[in-house]
Amino acid sequence: MFNPSRKKTEILLLAIVILLFLFKVSFPPLKYPSYILYFVFVPYILISYSNKVVSAAITFLKNYAITIILLLILIIALLLSNKLYMIVLKDTINAIMVLSLFFLLSLVVQNKGEFDYFIDRLLIIIVLFAIFISVFELFCLFDIIPDYDYLFNTFGERNLIDSSKVDTNFSLLPVFFAMTGLLYLLRNSIGSRKKVICNLGLAFFSLHIFFSGSRRNTGVPLTKTTATCNLTELQP
């Protein structure tokens, strides 16, 4: 029997899993919660919708045939290689997880009303994630949280020399997504109170971007400690 509240909960959890997976690069502490929730949520959905998995899989294979073929070619090339390239292996695993999330989305969301509900909750969660990340990074910038460098150097050292070569910093992506979502909400016919909240959110995110410390406006704040270390490295 169809349970609307259960369906809404599943759609909400699916939105959270997708955003955790996407934002784990922007905010390293989300990496482990994203994996844990993913490996718990995927079996639950497959068991709950076991009677629709086969038909949904056939439709999914038809819609994403080219993407799946390219992924299979990548997997075969990885297996036939003389060496195990960790970067290629990680990209392959991420691609498989992304496709599986799309499959779960096609399995759970089955009509326009459910899709509209998914988009609505997705926008709200993006804004909440962005607020949390912005507050955290601004606290780090003003030395309210002391272990900023240790936390955000999880994926390796990020300094002035590296940033001039390769831009691997995605810490502001959730903020830009949230600003896009707020601009989308402002286009709709919403009340004056919600318009004020959206404008305050845009102002707050703009402040975070202004203090980000990156010449591309896509980097984490440059702290005094990091700047001192970088200047020391540049000395002959």
Short mmCIF file of C-alpha atoms in Angstrom, two decimals, residues 45-220:
data_model
loop_
_atom_site.label_atom_id
_atom_site.label_comp_id
_atom_site.label_asym_id
_atom_site.label_seq_id
_atom_site.Cartn_x
_atom_site.Cartn_y
_atom_site.Cartn_z
CA ILE A 45 15.75 1.11 -1.52
CA LEU A 46 16.57 -2.00 -3.55
CA ILE A 47 14.74 -4.19 -1.05
CA SER A 48 11.78 -1.83 -0.70
CA TYR A 49 11.33 -1.54 -4.48
CA SER A 50 12.38 -5.09 -5.37
CA ASN A 51 9.28 -5.60 -7.52
CA LYS A 52 10.22 -2.62 -9.73
CA VAL A 53 14.00 -3.03 -9.92
CA VAL A 54 14.07 -5.14 -13.11
CA SER A 55 11.76 -2.90 -15.15
CA ALA A 56 13.47 0.25 -13.86
CA ALA A 57 16.89 -1.24 -14.69
CA ILE A 58 15.86 -2.00 -18.27
CA THR A 59 14.57 1.55 -18.75
CA PHE A 60 17.70 2.96 -17.13
CA LEU A 61 19.98 0.94 -19.43
CA LYS A 62 18.12 2.26 -22.47
CA ASN A 63 18.28 5.89 -21.34
CA TYR A 64 21.94 5.85 -20.27
CA ALA A 65 23.33 3.26 -22.68
CA ILE A 66 26.21 5.42 -23.95
CA THR A 67 27.27 6.43 -20.43
CA ILE A 68 27.20 2.82 -19.23
CA ILE A 69 29.18 1.61 -22.26
CA LEU A 70 31.85 4.25 -21.65
CA LEU A 71 32.02 3.22 -17.98
CA LEU A 72 32.42 -0.44 -18.98
CA ILE A 73 35.25 0.50 -21.34
CA LEU A 74 36.94 2.37 -18.50
CA ILE A 75 36.56 -0.62 -16.17
CA ILE A 76 37.92 -3.05 -18.80
CA ALA A 77 40.89 -0.78 -19.48
CA LEU A 78 41.58 -0.57 -15.76
CA LEU A 79 41.45 -4.34 -15.32
CA LEU A 80 43.67 -5.04 -18.35
CA SER A 81 46.27 -2.47 -17.31
CA ASN A 82 49.65 -3.63 -16.03
CA LYS A 83 49.41 -1.24 -13.08
CA LEU A 84 46.59 -0.26 -10.78
CA TYR A 85 46.17 3.50 -11.15
CA MET A 86 44.53 4.77 -7.98
CA ILE A 87 43.22 7.96 -9.60
CA VAL A 88 41.48 5.97 -12.34
CA LEU A 89 40.17 3.49 -9.77
CA LYS A 90 38.73 6.27 -7.61
CA ASP A 91 37.14 7.95 -10.63
CA THR A 92 35.62 4.63 -11.69
CA ILE A 93 34.16 4.01 -8.24
CA ASN A 94 32.76 7.54 -8.13
CA ALA A 95 31.22 7.12 -11.58
CA ILE A 96 29.57 3.86 -10.50
CA MET A 97 28.18 5.52 -7.37
CA VAL A 98 26.84 8.48 -9.37
CA LEU A 99 25.07 6.16 -11.83
CA SER A 100 23.64 4.13 -8.97
CA LEU A 101 22.26 7.30 -7.38
CA PHE A 102 20.63 8.24 -10.68
CA PHE A 103 19.15 4.76 -10.83
CA LEU A 104 17.75 5.11 -7.31
CA LEU A 105 16.33 8.47 -8.29
CA SER A 106 14.52 6.95 -11.27
CA LEU A 107 13.32 4.13 -9.04
CA VAL A 108 11.94 6.27 -6.21
CA VAL A 109 10.71 9.37 -8.06
CA GLN A 110 8.01 8.18 -10.46
CA ASN A 111 5.80 11.18 -11.30
CA LYS A 112 5.95 14.94 -11.68
CA GLY A 113 4.59 15.65 -8.19
CA GLU A 114 7.31 13.56 -6.58
CA PHE A 115 9.94 15.16 -8.81
CA ASP A 116 8.79 18.66 -7.81
CA TYR A 117 8.98 17.61 -4.15
CA PHE A 118 12.50 16.26 -4.74
CA ILE A 119 13.67 19.51 -6.36
CA ASP A 120 12.11 21.58 -3.58
CA ARG A 121 13.84 19.57 -0.85
CA LEU A 122 17.08 19.50 -2.82
CA LEU A 123 17.18 23.31 -2.96
CA ILE A 124 16.44 23.62 0.76
CA ILE A 125 19.17 21.13 1.72
CA ILE A 126 21.69 22.83 -0.59
CA VAL A 127 21.02 26.15 1.15
CA LEU A 128 21.38 24.52 4.59
CA PHE A 129 24.65 22.85 3.59
CA ALA A 130 25.95 26.15 2.20
CA ILE A 131 25.02 28.03 5.38
CA PHE A 132 26.81 25.47 7.54
CA ILE A 133 29.94 25.48 5.35
CA SER A 134 29.97 29.28 5.12
CA VAL A 135 29.64 29.72 8.89
CA PHE A 136 32.35 27.13 9.50
CA GLU A 137 34.81 28.68 7.05
CA LEU A 138 34.17 32.21 8.31
CA PHE A 139 34.79 30.98 11.87
CA CYS A 140 38.06 29.48 10.64
CA LEU A 141 38.97 32.71 8.90
CA PHE A 142 38.54 34.74 12.09
CA ASP A 143 40.39 32.09 14.17
CA ILE A 144 37.30 31.06 16.11
CA ILE A 145 38.03 27.44 15.13
CA PRO A 146 41.77 26.71 15.54
CA ASP A 147 42.30 23.49 13.55
CA TYR A 148 41.33 24.89 10.17
CA ASP A 149 44.53 24.02 8.26
CA TYR A 150 44.65 20.47 9.60
CA LEU A 151 41.04 19.79 8.64
CA PHE A 152 41.14 21.16 5.12
CA ASN A 153 44.53 19.71 4.23
CA THR A 154 43.00 16.21 4.32
CA PHE A 155 43.47 15.83 0.57
CA GLY A 156 46.99 17.26 0.54
CA GLU A 157 48.77 20.56 1.03
CA ARG A 158 47.23 23.56 -0.70
CA ASN A 159 49.55 26.53 -1.08
CA LEU A 160 50.12 29.50 -3.32
CA ILE A 161 52.44 27.59 -5.64
CA ASP A 162 49.98 24.70 -6.18
CA SER A 163 46.99 27.00 -6.66
CA SER A 164 48.77 28.81 -9.48
CA LYS A 165 49.13 25.50 -11.37
CA VAL A 166 46.04 23.43 -10.65
CA ASP A 167 42.76 24.64 -9.19
CA THR A 168 41.63 21.66 -7.13
CA ASN A 169 39.64 23.62 -4.56
CA PHE A 170 35.87 23.25 -4.65
CA SER A 171 34.99 24.60 -1.23
CA LEU A 172 32.64 27.27 -2.57
CA LEU A 173 30.65 25.06 -4.94
CA PRO A 174 27.84 24.53 -2.38
CA VAL A 175 27.69 28.30 -1.89
CA PHE A 176 27.33 28.97 -5.61
CA PHE A 177 24.68 26.23 -5.88
CA ALA A 178 22.81 27.77 -2.96
CA MET A 179 22.92 31.23 -4.53
CA THR A 180 21.56 29.76 -7.77
CA GLY A 181 18.78 28.10 -5.80
CA LEU A 182 17.90 31.33 -3.99
CA LEU A 183 17.82 33.23 -7.29
CA TYR A 184 15.51 30.53 -8.66
CA LEU A 185 13.20 30.92 -5.66
CA LEU A 186 13.15 34.71 -6.09
CA ARG A 187 11.85 34.25 -9.64
CA ASN A 188 8.79 32.45 -8.31
CA SER A 189 5.82 34.13 -6.67
CA ILE A 190 6.82 33.90 -2.99
CA GLY A 191 5.81 36.02 -0.03
CA SER A 192 7.64 39.16 1.07
CA ARG A 193 8.99 37.39 4.17
CA LYS A 194 10.61 34.66 2.06
CA LYS A 195 12.01 37.28 -0.30
CA VAL A 196 13.72 39.01 2.64
CA ILE A 197 15.17 35.68 3.81
CA CYS A 198 16.43 34.86 0.31
CA ASN A 199 18.07 38.28 -0.04
CA LEU A 200 19.73 37.93 3.36
CA GLY A 201 21.02 34.54 2.27
CA LEU A 202 22.44 36.01 -0.94
CA ALA A 203 24.15 38.77 1.06
CA PHE A 204 25.63 36.26 3.51
CA PHE A 205 26.95 33.99 0.75
CA SER A 206 28.38 37.01 -1.08
CA LEU A 207 30.24 37.91 2.12
CA HIS A 208 31.67 34.41 2.29
CA ILE A 209 32.85 34.60 -1.33
CA PHE A 210 34.41 38.01 -0.67
CA PHE A 211 36.44 36.63 2.26
CA SER A 212 37.30 33.37 0.51
CA GLY A 213 40.87 34.51 -0.16
CA SER A 214 41.09 33.03 -3.66
CA ARG A 215 41.84 35.05 -6.76
CA ARG A 216 39.39 32.79 -8.59
CA ASN A 217 36.83 33.11 -5.77
CA THR A 218 36.82 29.32 -5.58
CA GLY A 219 39.19 28.71 -2.69
CA VAL A 220 39.24 28.36 1.04
#
